[in-house]
C-alpha positions as a printed NumPy array, in Angstrom:
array([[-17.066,  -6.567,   1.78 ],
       [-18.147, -10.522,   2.653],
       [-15.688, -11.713,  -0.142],
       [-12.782,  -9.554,   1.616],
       [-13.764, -10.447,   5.281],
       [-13.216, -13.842,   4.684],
       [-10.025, -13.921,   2.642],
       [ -8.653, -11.89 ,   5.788],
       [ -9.853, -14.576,   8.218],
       [ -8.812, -17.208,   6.324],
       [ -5.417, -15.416,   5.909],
       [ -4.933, -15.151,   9.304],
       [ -5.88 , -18.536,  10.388],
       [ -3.219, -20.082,   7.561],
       [ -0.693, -17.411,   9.336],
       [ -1.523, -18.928,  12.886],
       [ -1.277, -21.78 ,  11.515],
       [  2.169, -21.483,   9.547],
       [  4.042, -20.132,  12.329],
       [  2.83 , -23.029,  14.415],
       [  4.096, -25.206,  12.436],
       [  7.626, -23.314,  12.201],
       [  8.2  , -23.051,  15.792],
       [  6.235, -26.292,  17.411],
       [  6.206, -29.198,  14.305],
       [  5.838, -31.535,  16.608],
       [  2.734, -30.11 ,  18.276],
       [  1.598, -29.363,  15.024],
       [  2.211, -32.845,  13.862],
       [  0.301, -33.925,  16.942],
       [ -2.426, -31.833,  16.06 ],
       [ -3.234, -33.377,  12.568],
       [ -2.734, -36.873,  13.671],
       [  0.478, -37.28 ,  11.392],
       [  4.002, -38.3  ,  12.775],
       [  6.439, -36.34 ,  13.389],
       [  8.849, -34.745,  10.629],
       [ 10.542, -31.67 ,  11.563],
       [ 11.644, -30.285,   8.299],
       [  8.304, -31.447,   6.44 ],
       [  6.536, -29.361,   9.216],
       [  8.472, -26.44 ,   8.293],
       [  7.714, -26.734,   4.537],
       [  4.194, -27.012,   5.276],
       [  4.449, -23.4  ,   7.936],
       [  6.463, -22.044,   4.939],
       [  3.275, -22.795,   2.264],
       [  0.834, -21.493,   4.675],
       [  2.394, -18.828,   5.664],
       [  2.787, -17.765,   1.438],
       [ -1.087, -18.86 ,   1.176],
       [ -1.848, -16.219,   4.066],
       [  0.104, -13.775,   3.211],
       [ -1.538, -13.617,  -0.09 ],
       [ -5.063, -13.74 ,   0.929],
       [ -4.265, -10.704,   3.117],
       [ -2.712,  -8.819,   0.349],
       [ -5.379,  -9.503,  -1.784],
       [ -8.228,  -7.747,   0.417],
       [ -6.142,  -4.434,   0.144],
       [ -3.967,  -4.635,  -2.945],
       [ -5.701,  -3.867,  -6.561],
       [ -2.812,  -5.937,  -8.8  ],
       [ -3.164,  -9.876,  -9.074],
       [  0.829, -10.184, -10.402],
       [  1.736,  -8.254,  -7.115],
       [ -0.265,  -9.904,  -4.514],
       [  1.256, -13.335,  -6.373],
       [  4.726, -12.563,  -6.54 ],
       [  4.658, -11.085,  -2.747],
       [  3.128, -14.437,  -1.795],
       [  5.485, -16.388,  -3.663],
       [  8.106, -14.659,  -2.399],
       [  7.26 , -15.321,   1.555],
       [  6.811, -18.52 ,   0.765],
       [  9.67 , -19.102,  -1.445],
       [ 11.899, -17.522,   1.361],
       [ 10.859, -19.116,   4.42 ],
       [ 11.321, -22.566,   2.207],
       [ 15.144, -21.79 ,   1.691],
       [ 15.826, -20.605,   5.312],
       [ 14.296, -24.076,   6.549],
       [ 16.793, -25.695,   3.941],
       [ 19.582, -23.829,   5.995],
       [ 18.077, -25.095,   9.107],
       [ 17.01 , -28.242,   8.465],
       [ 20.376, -29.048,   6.437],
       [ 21.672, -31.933,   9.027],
       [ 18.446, -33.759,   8.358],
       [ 18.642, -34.33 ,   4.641],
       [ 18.57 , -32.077,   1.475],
       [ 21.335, -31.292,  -0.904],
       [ 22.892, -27.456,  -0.789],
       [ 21.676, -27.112,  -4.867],
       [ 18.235, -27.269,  -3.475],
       [ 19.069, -25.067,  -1.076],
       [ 20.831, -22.478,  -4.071],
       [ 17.822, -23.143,  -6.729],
       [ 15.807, -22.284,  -3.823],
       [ 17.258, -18.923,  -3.016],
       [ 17.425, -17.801,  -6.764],
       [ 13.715, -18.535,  -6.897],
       [ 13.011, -16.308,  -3.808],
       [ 15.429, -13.552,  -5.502],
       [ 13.712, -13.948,  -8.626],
       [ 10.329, -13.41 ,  -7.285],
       [ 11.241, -10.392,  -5.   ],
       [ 12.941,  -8.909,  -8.13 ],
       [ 10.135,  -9.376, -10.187],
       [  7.929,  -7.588,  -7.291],
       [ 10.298,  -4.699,  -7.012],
       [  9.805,  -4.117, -10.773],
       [  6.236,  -4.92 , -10.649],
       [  5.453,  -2.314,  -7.882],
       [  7.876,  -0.189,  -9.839],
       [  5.9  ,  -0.427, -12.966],
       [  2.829,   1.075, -11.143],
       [  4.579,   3.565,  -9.518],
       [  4.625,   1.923,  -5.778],
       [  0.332,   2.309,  -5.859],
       [ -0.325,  -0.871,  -4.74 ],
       [ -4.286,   0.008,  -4.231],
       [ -7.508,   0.071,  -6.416],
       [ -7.779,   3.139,  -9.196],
       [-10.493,   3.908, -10.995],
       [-10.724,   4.831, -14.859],
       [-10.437,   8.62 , -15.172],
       [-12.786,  10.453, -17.36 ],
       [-11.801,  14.004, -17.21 ],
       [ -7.98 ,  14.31 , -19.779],
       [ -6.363,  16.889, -16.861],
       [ -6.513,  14.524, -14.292],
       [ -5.234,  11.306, -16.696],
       [ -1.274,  11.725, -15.886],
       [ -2.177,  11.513, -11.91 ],
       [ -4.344,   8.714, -11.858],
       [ -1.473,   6.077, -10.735],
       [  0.862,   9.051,  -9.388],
       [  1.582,   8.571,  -5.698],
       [  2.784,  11.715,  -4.72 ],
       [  2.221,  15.442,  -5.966],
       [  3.675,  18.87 ,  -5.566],
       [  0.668,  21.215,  -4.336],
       [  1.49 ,  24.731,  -4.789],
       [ -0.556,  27.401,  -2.638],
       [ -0.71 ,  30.968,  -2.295],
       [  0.882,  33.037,   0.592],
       [ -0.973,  36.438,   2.005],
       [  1.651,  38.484,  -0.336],
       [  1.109,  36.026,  -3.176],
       [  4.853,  34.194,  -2.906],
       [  4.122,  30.232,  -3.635],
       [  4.17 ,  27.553,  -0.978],
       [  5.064,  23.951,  -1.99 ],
       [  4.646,  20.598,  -0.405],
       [  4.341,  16.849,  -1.053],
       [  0.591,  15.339,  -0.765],
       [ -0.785,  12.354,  -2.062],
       [ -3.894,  12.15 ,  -4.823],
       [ -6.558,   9.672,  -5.988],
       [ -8.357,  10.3  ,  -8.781],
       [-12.139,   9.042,  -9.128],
       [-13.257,   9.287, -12.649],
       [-14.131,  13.064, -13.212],
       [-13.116,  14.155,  -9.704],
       [ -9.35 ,  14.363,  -7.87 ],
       [ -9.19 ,  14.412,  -4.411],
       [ -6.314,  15.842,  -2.123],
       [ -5.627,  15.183,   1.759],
       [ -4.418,  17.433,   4.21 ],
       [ -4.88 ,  18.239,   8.158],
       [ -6.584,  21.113,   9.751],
       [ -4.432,  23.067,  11.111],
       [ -1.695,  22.827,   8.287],
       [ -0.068,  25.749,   6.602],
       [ -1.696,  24.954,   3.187],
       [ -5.045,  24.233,   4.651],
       [ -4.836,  27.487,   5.852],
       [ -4.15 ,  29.267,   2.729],
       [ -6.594,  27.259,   0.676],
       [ -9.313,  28.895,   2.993],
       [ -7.96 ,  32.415,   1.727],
       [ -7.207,  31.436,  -1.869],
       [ -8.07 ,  27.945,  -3.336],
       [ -5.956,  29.056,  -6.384],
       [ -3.577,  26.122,  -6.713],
       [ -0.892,  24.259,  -9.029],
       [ -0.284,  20.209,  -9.116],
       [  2.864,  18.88 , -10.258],
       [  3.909,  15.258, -10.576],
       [  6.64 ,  14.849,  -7.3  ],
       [  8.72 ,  11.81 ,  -6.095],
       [  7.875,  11.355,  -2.371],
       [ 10.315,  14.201,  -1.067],
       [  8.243,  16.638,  -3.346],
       [ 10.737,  17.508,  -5.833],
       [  9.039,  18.223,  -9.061],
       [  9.09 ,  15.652, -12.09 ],
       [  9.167,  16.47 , -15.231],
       [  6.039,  18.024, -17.197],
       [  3.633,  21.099, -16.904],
       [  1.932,  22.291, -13.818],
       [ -1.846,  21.836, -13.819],
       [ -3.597,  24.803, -12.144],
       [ -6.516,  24.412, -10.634],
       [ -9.072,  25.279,  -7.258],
       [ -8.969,  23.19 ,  -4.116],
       [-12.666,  23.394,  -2.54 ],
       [-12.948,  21.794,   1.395],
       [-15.262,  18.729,   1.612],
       [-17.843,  18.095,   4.365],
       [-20.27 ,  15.491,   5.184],
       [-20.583,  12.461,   2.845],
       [-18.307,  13.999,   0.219],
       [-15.929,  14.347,   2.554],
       [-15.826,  10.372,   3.977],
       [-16.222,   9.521,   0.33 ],
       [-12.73 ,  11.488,  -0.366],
       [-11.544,   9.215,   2.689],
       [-12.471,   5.93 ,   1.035],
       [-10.975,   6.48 ,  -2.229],
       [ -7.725,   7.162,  -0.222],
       [ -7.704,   4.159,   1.445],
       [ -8.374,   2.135,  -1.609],
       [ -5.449,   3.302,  -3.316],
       [ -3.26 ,   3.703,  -0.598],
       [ -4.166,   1.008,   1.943],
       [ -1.441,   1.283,   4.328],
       [ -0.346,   4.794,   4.299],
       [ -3.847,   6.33 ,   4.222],
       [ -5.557,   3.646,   5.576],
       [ -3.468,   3.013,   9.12 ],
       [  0.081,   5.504,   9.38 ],
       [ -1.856,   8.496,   7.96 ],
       [ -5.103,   8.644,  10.061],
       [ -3.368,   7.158,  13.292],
       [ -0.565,   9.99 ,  13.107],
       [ -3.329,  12.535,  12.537],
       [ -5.106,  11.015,  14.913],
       [ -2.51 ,  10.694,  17.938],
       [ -1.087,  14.298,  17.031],
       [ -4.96 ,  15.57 ,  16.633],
       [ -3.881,  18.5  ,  19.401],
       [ -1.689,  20.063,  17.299],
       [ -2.737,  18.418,  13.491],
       [ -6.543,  18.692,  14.171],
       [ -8.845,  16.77 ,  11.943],
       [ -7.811,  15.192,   8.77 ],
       [ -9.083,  17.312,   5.889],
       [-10.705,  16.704,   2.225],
       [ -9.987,  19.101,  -0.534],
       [-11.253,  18.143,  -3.972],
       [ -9.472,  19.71 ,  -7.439],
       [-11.042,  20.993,  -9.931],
       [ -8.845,  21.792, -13.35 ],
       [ -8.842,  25.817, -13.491],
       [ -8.   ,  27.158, -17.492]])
């Protein structure tokens, strides 16, 4: 946790720092004790602002070529606007155009990067148990519950996998929480974030409620493979709807025959 604490602060400090130096170069110039160069200010708020923004991605995303490219590419944009803005002062335009095809480049090769691991941008673990190995970097699934007259429910929900054990998310007072209390029989499908099923077979299975230190375990593994949706939009929605969600609920899956 010390390791992380710090890369934040420090991220945040060369953040401060950047956008200081974007908006007030002179001040900032003032500040070091170096004279005054508008557009060399900028470059420098540009660099910090890429050094920042990649310490802070690094305490929450699990792949090195991602948290590099998405700092390059801050950097590498804010360095080609300040060419546009700074162009009366000096600079040629092909600096300005090599400039932009670098910061293209590197948000291209992010978009395929995060592609490649199937937008997870969090920590998995190695999976031990073969049922589970398909869902391990699969963001969303298609749970399948069981009505009172036995007709099938369906709905998107996201999964982390923990080496022998899978681990689903839900709210209280939710239509498939409530059915998983009368029958944890269930089916898992690989989805796209709408729920629409992928291709290959279902994998049935039970859903069994977690409490106590299973149950904030569950929570953790969420948040370290999905750091911003289950680690600030998820729990503050459940949270500022908790009248009508209730509390955010733990189910782990267990591979039925």
């Amino acid at each position: 946790m010390a390791p992380k604490v710090i890369a934040a602060v420090a991220g945040l400090v060369l953040l401060a720092g950047g956008f200081w130096a974007l908006f007030a170069p002179a001040s900032f110039a003032d500040f070091a004790g170096f004279p005054a160069h508008t557009h060399f200010s900028h470059d420098l708020g540009a660099f910090q602002l890429g050094i920042g923004a990649t310490l802070l991605l690094a305490t929450i995303w699990g792949d090195a070529l991602a948290v590099a490219l998405a700092g390059f590419a801050v950097a590498g944009t804010v360095h080609a606007i300040n060419h546009i803005v700074d162009l009366d002062e000096g600079g040629a335009v092909w600096q300005l155009v090599l400039l932009a095809v670098l910061s293209v480049a590197a948000g291209t090769g992010l978009a395929l990067r995060l592609r490649s691991l199937g937008f997870v941008t969090g920590v998995v673990t190695t999976v031990t148990t073969p049922e589970f190995a398909h869902l391990v970097r699969q963001k969303t699934i298609s749970l399948t519950t069981y009505r009172k007259d036995g007709r099938q429910g369906s709905s998107p929900v996201s999964i982390v996998v923990d080496g022998n054990k899978a681990f689903l998310r839900s709210f209280e007072k939710s239509l498939k929480t409530r059915r998983v209390a009368r029958d944890s029989r269930v089916e898992v499908t690989r989805s796209n974030g709408s729920g629409r099923q992928l291709t290959g077979t279902p994998l049935p299975g039970n859903l069994r409620r977690l409490e106590g230190a299973e149950n904030r375990n569950a929570a953790r593994q969420m948040r370290r493979k999905y750091p911003i949706l289950h680690g600030v939009i998820v729990p503050l929605v459940h949270r500022l709807g908790r009248s009508k969600t209730g509390r955010t609920v733990h189910f782990e899956l267990t591979a039925r025959p």
